[in-house]
XYZ file of C-alpha atoms in Angstrom:
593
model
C 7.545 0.888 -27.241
C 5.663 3.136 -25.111
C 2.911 1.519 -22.699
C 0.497 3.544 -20.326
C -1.071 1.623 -17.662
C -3.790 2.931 -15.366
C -6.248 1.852 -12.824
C -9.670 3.731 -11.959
C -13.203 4.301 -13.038
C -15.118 7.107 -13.516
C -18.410 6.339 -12.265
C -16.669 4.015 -9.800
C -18.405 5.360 -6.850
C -21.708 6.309 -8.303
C -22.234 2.863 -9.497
C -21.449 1.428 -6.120
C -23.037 4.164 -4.159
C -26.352 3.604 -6.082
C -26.622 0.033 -6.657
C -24.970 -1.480 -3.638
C -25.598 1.331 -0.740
C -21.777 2.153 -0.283
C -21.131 4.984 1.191
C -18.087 7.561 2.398
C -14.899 6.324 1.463
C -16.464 2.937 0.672
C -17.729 3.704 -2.527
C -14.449 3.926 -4.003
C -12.912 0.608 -2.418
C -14.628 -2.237 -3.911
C -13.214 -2.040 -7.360
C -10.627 0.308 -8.491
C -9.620 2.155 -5.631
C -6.062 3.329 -5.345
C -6.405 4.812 -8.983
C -2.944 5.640 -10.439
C -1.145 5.912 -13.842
C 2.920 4.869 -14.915
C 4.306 5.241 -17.849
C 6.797 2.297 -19.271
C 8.819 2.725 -22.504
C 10.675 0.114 -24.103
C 10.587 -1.776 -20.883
C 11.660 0.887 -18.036
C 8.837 1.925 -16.000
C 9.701 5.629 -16.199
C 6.639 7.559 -14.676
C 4.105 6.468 -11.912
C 1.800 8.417 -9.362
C -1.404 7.662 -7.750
C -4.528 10.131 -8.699
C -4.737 10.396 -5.065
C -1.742 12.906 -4.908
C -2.674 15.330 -7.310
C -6.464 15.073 -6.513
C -6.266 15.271 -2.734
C -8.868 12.648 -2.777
C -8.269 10.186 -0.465
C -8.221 6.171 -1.689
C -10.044 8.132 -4.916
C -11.218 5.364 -7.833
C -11.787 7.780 -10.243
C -10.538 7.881 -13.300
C -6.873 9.580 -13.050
C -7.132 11.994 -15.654
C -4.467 13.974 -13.634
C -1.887 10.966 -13.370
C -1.996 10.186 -16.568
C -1.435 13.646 -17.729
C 1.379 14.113 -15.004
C 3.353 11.034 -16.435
C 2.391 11.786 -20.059
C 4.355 15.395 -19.379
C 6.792 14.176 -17.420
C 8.449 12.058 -19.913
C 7.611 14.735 -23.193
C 4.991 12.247 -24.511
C 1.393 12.710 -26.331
C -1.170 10.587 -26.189
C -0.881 10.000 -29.954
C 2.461 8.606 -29.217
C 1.446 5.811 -27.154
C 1.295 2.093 -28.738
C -0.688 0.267 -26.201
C -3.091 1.631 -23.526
C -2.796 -1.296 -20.261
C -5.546 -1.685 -18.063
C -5.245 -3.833 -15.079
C -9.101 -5.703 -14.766
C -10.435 -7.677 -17.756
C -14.024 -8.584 -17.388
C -14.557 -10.969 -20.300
C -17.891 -12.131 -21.781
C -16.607 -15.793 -20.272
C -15.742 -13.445 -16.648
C -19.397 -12.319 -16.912
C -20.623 -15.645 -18.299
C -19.343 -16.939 -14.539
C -21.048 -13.734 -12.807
C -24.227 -14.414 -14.221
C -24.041 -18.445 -13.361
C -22.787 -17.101 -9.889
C -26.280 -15.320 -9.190
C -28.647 -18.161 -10.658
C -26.822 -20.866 -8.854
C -26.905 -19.100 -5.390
C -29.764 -20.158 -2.581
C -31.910 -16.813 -2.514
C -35.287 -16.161 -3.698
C -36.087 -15.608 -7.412
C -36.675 -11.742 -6.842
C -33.525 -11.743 -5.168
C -31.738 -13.300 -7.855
C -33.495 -10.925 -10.513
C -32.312 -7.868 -8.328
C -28.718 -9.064 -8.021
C -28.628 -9.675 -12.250
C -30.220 -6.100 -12.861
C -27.560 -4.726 -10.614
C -24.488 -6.279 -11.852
C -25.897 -6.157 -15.528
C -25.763 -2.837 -15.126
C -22.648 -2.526 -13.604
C -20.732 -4.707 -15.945
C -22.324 -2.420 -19.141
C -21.767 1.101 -17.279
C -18.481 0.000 -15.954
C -16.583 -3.044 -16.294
C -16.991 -4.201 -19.842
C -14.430 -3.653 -22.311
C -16.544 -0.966 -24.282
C -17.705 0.649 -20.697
C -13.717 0.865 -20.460
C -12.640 1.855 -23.622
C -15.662 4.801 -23.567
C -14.690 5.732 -19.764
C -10.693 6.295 -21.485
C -11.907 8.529 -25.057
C -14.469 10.407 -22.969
C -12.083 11.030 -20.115
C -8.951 12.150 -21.959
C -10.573 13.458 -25.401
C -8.065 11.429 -26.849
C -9.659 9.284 -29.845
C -7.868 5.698 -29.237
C -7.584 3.165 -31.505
C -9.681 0.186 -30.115
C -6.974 -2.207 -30.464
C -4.014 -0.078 -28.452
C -6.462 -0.994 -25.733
C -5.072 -4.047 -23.488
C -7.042 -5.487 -20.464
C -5.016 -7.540 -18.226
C -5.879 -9.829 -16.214
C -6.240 -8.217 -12.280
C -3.668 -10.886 -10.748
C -0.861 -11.079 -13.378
C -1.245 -7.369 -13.346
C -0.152 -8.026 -9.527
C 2.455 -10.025 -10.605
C 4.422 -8.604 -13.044
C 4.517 -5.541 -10.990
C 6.291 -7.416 -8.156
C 8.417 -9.484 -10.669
C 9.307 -6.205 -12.421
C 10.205 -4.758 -9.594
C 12.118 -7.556 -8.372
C 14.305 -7.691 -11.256
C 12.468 -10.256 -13.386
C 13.894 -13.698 -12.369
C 12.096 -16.601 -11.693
C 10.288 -17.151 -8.551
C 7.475 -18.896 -7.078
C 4.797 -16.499 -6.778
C 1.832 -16.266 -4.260
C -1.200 -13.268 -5.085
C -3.716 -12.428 -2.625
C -6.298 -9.551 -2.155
C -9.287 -8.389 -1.942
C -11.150 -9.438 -5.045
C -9.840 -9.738 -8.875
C -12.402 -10.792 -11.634
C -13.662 -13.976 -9.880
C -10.441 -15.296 -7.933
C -9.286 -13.530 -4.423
C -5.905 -15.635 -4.505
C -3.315 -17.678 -7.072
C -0.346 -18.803 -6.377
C 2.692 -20.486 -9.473
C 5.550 -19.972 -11.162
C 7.760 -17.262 -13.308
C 10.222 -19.193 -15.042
C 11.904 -17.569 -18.200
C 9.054 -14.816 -17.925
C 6.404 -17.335 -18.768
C 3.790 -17.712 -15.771
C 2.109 -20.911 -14.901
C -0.964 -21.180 -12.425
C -1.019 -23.881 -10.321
C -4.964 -24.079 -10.726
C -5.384 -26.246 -7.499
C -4.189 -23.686 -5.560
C -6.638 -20.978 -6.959
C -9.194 -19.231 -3.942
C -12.865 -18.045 -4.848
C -13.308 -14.710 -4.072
C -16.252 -15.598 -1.842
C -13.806 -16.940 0.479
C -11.370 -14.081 0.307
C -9.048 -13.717 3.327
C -8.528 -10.109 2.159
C -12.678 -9.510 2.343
C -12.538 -11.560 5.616
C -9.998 -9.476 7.721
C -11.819 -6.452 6.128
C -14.890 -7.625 7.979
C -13.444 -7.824 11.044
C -12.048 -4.632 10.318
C -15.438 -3.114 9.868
C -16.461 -5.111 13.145
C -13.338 -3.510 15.429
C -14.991 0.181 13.974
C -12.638 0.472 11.486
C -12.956 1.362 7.150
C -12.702 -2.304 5.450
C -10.042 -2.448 2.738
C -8.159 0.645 4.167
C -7.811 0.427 7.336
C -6.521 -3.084 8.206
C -3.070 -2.222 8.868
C -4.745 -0.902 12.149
C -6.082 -3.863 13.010
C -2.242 -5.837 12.495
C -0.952 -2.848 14.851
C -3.630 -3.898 17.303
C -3.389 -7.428 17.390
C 0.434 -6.552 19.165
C -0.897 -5.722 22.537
C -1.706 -8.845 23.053
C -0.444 -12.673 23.417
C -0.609 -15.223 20.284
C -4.358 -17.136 20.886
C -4.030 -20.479 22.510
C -7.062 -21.089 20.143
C -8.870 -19.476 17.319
C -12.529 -19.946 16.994
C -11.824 -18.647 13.162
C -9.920 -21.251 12.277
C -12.192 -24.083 14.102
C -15.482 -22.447 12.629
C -14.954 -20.099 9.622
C -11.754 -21.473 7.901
C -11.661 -24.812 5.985
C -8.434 -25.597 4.620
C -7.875 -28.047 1.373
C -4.923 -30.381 1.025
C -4.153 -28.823 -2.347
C -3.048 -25.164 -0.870
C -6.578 -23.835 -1.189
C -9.047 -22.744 1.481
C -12.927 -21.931 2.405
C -14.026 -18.955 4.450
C -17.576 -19.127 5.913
C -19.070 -15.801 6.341
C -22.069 -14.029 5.501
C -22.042 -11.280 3.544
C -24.926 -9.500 5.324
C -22.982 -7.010 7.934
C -25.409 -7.460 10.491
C -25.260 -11.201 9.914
C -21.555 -11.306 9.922
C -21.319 -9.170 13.357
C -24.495 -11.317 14.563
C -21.495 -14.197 13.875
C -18.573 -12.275 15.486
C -20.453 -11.508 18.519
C -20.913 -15.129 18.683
C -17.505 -16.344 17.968
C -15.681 -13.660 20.602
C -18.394 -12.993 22.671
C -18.704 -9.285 22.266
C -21.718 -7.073 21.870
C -21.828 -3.322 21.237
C -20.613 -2.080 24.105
C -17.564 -4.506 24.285
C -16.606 -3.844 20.794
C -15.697 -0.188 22.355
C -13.257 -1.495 24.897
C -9.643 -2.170 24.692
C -9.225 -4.945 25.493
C -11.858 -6.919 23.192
C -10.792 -4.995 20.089
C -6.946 -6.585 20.860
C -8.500 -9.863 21.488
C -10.492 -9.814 18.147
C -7.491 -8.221 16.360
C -5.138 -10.939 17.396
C -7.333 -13.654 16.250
C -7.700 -12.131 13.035
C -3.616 -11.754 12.454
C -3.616 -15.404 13.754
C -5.960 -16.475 11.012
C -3.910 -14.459 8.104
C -1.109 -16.194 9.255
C -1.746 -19.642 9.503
C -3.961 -19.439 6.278
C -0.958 -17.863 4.379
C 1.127 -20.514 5.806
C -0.755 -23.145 4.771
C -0.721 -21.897 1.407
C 3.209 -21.734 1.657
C 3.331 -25.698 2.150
C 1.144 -26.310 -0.787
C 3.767 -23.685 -2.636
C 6.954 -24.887 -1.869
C 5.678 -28.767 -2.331
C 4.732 -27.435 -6.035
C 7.354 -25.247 -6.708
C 11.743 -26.298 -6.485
C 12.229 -21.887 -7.084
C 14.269 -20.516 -4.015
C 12.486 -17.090 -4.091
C 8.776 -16.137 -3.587
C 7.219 -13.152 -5.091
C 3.790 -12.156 -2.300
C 1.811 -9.250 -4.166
C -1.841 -7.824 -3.475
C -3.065 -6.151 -0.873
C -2.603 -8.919 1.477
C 1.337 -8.257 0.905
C 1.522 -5.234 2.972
C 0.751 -7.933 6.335
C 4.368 -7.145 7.073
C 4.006 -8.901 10.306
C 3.062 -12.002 8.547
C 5.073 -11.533 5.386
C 7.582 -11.846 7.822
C 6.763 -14.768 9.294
C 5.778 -16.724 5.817
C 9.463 -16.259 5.055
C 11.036 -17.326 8.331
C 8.810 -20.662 8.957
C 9.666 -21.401 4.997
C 11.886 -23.351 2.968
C 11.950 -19.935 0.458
C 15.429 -18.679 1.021
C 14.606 -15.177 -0.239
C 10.924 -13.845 -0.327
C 10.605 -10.067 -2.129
C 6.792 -7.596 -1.255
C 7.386 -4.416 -3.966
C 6.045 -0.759 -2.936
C 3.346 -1.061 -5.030
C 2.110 -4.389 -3.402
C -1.490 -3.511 -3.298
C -3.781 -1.677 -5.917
C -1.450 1.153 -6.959
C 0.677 -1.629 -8.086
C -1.242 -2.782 -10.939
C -1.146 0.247 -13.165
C 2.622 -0.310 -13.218
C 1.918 -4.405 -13.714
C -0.189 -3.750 -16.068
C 2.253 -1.311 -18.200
C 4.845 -3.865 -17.974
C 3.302 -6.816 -18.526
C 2.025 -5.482 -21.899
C 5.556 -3.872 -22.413
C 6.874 -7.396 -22.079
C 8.639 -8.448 -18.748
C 12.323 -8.236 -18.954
C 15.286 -9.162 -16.496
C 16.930 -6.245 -15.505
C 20.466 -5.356 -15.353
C 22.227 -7.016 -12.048
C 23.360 -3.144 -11.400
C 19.867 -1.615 -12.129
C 19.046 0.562 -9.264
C 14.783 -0.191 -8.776
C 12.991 2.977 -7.915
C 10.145 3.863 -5.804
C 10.506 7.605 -6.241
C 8.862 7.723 -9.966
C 6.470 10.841 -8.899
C 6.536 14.305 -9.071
C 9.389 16.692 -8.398
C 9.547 20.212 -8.405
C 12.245 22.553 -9.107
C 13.792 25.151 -6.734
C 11.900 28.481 -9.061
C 8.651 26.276 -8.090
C 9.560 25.775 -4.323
C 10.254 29.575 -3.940
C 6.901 30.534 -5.656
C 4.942 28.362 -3.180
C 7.735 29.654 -0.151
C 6.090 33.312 -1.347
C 2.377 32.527 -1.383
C 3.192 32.179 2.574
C 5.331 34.521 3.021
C 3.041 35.693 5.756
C 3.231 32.622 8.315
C 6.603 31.068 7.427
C 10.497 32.224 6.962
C 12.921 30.060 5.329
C 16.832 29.784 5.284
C 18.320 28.472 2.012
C 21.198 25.917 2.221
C 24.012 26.099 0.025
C 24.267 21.884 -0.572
C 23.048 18.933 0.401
C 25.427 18.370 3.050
C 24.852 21.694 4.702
C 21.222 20.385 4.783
C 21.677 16.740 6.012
C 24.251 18.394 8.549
C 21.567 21.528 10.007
C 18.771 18.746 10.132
C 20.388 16.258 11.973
C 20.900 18.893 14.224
C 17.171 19.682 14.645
C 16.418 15.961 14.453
C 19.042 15.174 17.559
C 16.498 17.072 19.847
C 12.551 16.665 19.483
C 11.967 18.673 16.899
C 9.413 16.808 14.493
C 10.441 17.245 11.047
C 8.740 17.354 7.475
C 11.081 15.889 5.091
C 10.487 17.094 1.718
C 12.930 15.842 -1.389
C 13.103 15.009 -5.016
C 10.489 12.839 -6.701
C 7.334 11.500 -4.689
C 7.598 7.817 -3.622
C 4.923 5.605 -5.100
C 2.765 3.351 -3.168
C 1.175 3.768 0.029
C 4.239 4.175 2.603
C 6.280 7.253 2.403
C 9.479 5.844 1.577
C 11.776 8.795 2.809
C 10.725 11.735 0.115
C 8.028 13.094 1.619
C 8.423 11.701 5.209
C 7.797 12.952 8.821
C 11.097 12.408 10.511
C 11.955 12.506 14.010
C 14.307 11.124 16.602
C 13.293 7.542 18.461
C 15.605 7.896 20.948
C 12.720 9.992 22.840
C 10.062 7.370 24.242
C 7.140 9.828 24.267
C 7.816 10.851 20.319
C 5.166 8.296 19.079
C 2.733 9.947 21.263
C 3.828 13.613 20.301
C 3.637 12.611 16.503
C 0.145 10.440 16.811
C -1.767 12.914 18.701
C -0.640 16.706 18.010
C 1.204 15.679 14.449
C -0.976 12.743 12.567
C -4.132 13.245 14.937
C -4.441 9.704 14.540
C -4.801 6.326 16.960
C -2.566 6.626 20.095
C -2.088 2.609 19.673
C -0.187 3.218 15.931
C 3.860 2.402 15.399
C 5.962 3.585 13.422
C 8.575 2.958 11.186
C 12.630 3.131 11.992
C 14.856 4.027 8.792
C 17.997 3.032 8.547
C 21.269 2.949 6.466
C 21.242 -1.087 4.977
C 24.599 -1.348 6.273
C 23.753 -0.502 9.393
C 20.276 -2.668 9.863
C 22.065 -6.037 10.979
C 23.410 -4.487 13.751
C 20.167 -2.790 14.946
C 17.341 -5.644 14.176
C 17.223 -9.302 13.587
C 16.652 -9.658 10.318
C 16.993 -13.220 9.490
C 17.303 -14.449 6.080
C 16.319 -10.890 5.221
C 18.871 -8.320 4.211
C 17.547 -5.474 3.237
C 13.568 -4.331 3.567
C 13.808 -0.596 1.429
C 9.724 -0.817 0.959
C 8.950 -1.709 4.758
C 7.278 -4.785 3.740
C 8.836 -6.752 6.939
C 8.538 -6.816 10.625
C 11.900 -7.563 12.639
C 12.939 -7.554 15.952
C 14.961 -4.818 17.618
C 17.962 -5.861 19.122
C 17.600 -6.021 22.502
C 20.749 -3.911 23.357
C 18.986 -1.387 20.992
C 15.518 -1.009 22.158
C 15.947 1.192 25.178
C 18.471 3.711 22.439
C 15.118 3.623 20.313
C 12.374 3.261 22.151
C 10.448 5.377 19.653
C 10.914 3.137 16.979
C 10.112 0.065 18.668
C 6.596 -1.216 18.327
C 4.508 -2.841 21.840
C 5.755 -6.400 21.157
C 9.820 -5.292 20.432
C 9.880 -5.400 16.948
C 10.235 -2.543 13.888
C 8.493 -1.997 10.353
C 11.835 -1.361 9.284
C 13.039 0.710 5.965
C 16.664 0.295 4.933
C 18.075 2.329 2.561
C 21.453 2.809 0.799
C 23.348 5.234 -1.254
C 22.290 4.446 -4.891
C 18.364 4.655 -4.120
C 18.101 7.652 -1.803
C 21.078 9.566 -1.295
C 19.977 12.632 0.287
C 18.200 10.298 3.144
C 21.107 7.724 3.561
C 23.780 11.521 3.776
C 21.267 12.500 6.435
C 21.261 8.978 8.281
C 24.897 9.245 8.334
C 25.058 13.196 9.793
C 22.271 11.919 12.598
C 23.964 8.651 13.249
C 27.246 10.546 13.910
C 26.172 13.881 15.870
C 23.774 11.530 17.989
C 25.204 7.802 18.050
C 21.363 6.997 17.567
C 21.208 4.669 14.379
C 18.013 5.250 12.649
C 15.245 7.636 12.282
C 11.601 7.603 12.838
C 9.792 7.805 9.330
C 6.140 8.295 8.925
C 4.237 9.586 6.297
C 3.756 13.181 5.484
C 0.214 13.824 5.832
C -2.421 13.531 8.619
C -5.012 11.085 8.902
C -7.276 10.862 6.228
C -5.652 13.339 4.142
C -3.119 11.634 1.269
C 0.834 12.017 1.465
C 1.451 15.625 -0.011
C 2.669 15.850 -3.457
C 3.459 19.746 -3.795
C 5.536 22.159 -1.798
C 2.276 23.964 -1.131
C 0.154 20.090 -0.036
C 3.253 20.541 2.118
C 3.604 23.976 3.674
C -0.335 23.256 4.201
C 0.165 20.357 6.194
C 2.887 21.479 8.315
C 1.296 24.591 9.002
C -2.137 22.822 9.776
C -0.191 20.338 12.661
C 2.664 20.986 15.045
C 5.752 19.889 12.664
C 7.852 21.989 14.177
C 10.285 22.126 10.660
C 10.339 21.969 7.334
C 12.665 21.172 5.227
C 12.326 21.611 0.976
C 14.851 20.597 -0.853
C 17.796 23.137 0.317
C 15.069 25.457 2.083
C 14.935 24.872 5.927
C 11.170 26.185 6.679
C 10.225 27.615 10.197
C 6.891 29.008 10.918
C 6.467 33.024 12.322
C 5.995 33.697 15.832
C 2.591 35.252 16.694
C-alpha cells in the first residue's frame, strides 16, 4: 500500500492576509504552516521533506507541489500509483457546524458576528472544506484523483501517530498540544494495541490554547508568534525561577479533570494593554533586558506548571509507563524535560517531527495503518534529499571562481582532516547524505564547531547565524558517551534534541561553548546505526582533542531555511564566515582575494 501524506494550502496566505490582516511571515502560520510531504508504503515511511527546503521559503504554507514531487521521484512512484492521498486537518460539516455556533454564541455585536461568519464562510469554502481540499490537490498536481483515495485526518491523531510511529508503535499514554487543530488546542489518552482512546475530560478549547498564549507573549517580547518561541525558552534562562506568577494567579484556571482555561483577549493591543498590566512594562521597557527575561521566565513558568498539571490528570488516568508529547508545544525541551523528571512516566519519547512537519508523516501512517516496528528497526530522521558525488562536482564548478576543494579518498580520511579543523576554531559546514526532517538539523546539514572555545557561541551567533547574541546551542555527542558528559536522568538517549540536561559540572569549563547560561545542554546523542559518518567524526574529534562533543547548529542563517542542495550550501557558506566546508568527501575552502 502506498500512502502520500501532505500538509499545506495554496491560498493559505492570501486567505489569511485578506480576511484576517496577517501579514509577513504571519500569513502562513495560522493554519498549515510548515508544509511538507512523506511518502509511506506498506507501512515504512520511506520519503519526507518540508516544502520549505526546496522552495527557500521560509515557514512556507503553500501547497508543496515540490515535496511531493521530490518524494514521489525519490522512491520511482507516479501519482497514479498511489492508493490513498492523507491529509492531516479534517474540517467536517459537524467541525464547521461548531465554528458557526462558535461565532453566534460569542458576546460581540450583531455586525460583528455577521463579519466574523462572512469571513470564515469563506475561508472554510476557499480553503478548508473537503472539496476546497480535494480541488487545491487536482489543480495543484494536474493529477485527476479519485475522490475517495482522498483521506482527511483528524489534526491531533495526525500528531500522534507520527510520534507513535516514530516511537516504534507500542502503547503509551499520550499527551498533544499546539497551537490550534480543528476546534481543540490539546488531548491527551491512550495507544493500546494501536487503538487510541481520548480521555474527553482532559480535552482543551483552542480559545484557551497554551501554544496561542506563549505565542502572545512572544509577539509582546518583539518576537514572530508561532515561530519564534524557542527564543523566548532561551530567554527565560538568564534569569531565576518566579517566586510568583501573575499568569497563573490571573490568566490560568486549572480544572480538576487535567483541563485548563486561559484568559486572554484576542485583540493585540488588548492583550499587551493586559501584559503591561500584569509585568508592569510599557514600550520602552519591553526594549530592555532585563524585562524581556522577566516576562520570558514567567511565561516558561506557566508552560510548565500547566503541562504538569496535565501530567497528574494523565498518569491518574492512564497505568502505561511511557508518554508520547507531540505538537508544537513538544519542542519546550526545557519543560519536556522537566514533565518527565517530576513524573511517575518512566520513559517519555518527543519525535523530530514534533510540531507541524510532523503531521504529513502522521497522517501517511495513520492511513497506512500503525504498525509496531521491528525491536532492531533503526528510526530515521534523515528521509530528505541526497545528492550524488557527479551532482556535488557540478555545483563545486558553478563556483569554481570563489572556492577550491580537496577530494577525500573515504570517510575516515574525512572524519580524520575535519576533526582536525574542528580541534581549532574553525567553524564548519557539515554537509552529508540525506537531509534531516523537522526543524533541528540533526547532524546532515549542521554547522559544527568546537565548544571547548568560550567565545564560539558569540563567533557563530553574530558573524555566522547573524542572529540573537542571547541564543545556545546544541552539544552532539556519541550516546555512549552522553552519561558521562550530562545528567540525563531517566533519559538515555535524546537523538532529536527534544531534552534539556545538565552538564556535568567537571565538564562545563571543557565545554563552555556548549553549555547554555543556566549549566545545562539541548543535547543530541547519536550512535553508529543512525548516523555513522557523524558518530566516525565524534570519535576522530573526541580522540585528537579529548573534548567529548561538538557544537551543532543548523546550517542556515536566520530567517533563511536549513539548505537542502550543495549549491543552498556553497551559498550560505560563502554568504557568512564558515570558514569550511565540507560535502560529502569534498573539503571546501573559499579563494583568497
Amino acid at each position: 500500500m502506498i500512502v502520500l501524506g501532505y500538509n499545506g494550502f495554496t491560498r493559505g496566505a492570501e486567505l489569511f492576509g485578506r480576511l484576517y490582516g496577517a501579514t509577513g511571515v504571519g500569513r502562513n502560520l495560522l493554519v498549515g504552516h510548515d508544509a511538507a510531504a512523506a511518502l509511506a508504503i506498506d507501512g515504512e515511511v520511506v520519503a519526507a521533506v518540508e516544502e520549505e527546503q526546496l522552495s527557500r521559503v521560509k515557514k512556507t504554507s503553500d501547497f508543496p507541489a515540490n515535496a511531493i514531487s521530490w518524494c514521489l521521484e525519490s522512491a520511482g512512484v507516479e501519482l497514479g500509483q498511489v492508493d490513498v492521498v492523507a491529509f492531516p486537518w479534517r474540517f467536517s460539516p459537524t467541525v464547521a457546524e461548531e465554528m458557526i455556533a462558535r461565532i453566534t454564541a460569542a458576546d460581540m455585536p450583531v455586525a460583528a458576528k455577521f463579519d466574523a461568519l462572512r469571513r470564515t464562510g469563506e475561508l472554510y469554502t476557499d480553503m478548508l472544506s473537503r472539496e476546497a481540499v480535494y480541488g487545491d490537490f487536482v489543480r495543484r498536481t494536474g493529477h485527476a484523483l479519485d475522490p475517495n483515495k482522498l483521506a482527511l485526518v483528524p489534526h491531533h491523531l495526525a500528531h500522534l501517530m507520527c510520534g507513535a510511529y516514530l516511537a516504534g508503535g507500542d502503547d503509551a499514554a499520550f499527551l498533544v498540544s499546539d497551537g490550534r487543530a480543528e476546534t481543540l488546542s490539546s488531548v491527551m489518552g491512550e495507544l493500546r494495541d494501536g487503538v487510541v482512546r481520548l480521555f474527553d475530560e482532559g480535552t482543551v478549547d483552542m480559545a484557551s490554547s497554551l501554544g496561542v498564549a506563549y505565542g502572545r507573549i512572544t509577539r509582546y517580547l518583539g518576537f514572530v508568534p508561532n515561530n519564534d518561541e524557542y527564543k523566548v525558552m532561551g530567554l527565560a534562562a538568564y534569569g531565576p525561577p518566579p517566586q510568583h506568577n501573575p499568569l497563573l494567579e490571573h490568566v490560568v484556571r486549572l480544572h480538576e479533570n487535567g483541563s485548563y482555561t486561559l484568559s486572554i483577549p484576542s485583540d493585540i493591543g488588548a492583550y499587551y494593554a493586559l501584559f503591561d498590566d500584569l509585568f508592569g512594562g510599557d514600550s520602552e521597557k519591553r526594549e530592555e533586558f532585563d524585562f524581556r527575561v522577566k516576562v520570558a521566565g514567567l511565561a516558561q513558568h506557566m508552560v510548565e506548571a500547566v503541562t504538569a498539571h496535565q501530567l497528574r490528570a494523565l498518569t491518574a488516568a492512564s497505568s502505561l509507563d511511557t508518554l508520547l508529547f507531540e505538537g508544537g508545544l513538544a519542542l519546550n525541551c526545557v519543560a519536556n524535560t522537566k514533565m518527565l523528571e517530576r513524573s511517575s512516566f518512566t520513559g517519555m519519547e518527543v519525535s523530530f517531527g514534533a510540531s507541524d512537519p510532523g503531521v504529513a508523516i502522521g497522517a501517511a501512517v495513520y492511513t497506512a495503518g500503525l504498525r509496531n516496528l521491528p525491536a532492531d528497526a533503526v528510526t530515521t530522521p534523515y528521509l530528505g534529499p541526497s545528492y550524488d558525488e557527479r551532482q556535488i562536482l557540478d555545483a563545486l564548478a558553478q563556483y569554481a571562481d570563489r572556492v577550491e576543494w580537496q577530494e577525500e579518498p573515504d570517510t575516515s580520511v574525512v572524519a580524520e582532516r575535519t576533526a582536525q579543523l574542528l580541534a581549532g576554531k574553525t567553524v564548519v559546514g557539515w554537509f552529508q547524505g540525506r537531509a534531516e526532517f523537522g526543524p533541528r538539523a540533526l547532524g546532515n546539514r549542521s554547522i559544527l564547531a568546537n565548544p571547548a572555545h568560550p567565545d564560539i557561541k558569540d563567533i557563530i551567533n553574530l558573524r555566522v547565524k547573524h542572529r540573537e547574541p542571547f541564543r545556545p546551542f546544541a552539544p552532539v555527542v556519541l550516546e555512549s558517551e552522553a552519561p558521562r558528559v550530562f545528567e540525563m536522568g531517566k533519559k538515555t538517549s535524546s537523538p532529536y534534541m527534544t531534552f534539556v540536561f545538565p552538564v556535568r559540572k567537571e565538564f562545563q569549563e571543557r565545554i563552555p561553548g556548549a553549555c547554555h547560561v543556566d549549566g545545562t545542554a539541548r543535547v543530541q546523542t547519536v550512535d553508529e546505526r543512525q548516523n555513522p559518518a557523524l558518530a566516525e567524526l565524534l570519535r576522530a574529534f573526541t580522540a585528537r582533542t579529548a573534548v567529548p562533543c561538538l557544537l551543532n547548529t543548523s546550517f542556515n542563517v536566520a530567517g533563511e531555511p536549513i539548505v537542502c542542495s550543495p549549491r543552498d550550501a556553497l551559498e550560505c557558506f560563502l554568504a557568512t564566515e564558515i570558514d569550511c566546508l565540507v560535502i560529502d568527501r569534498f573539503v571546501v575552502t573559499k579563494k583568497s582575494g
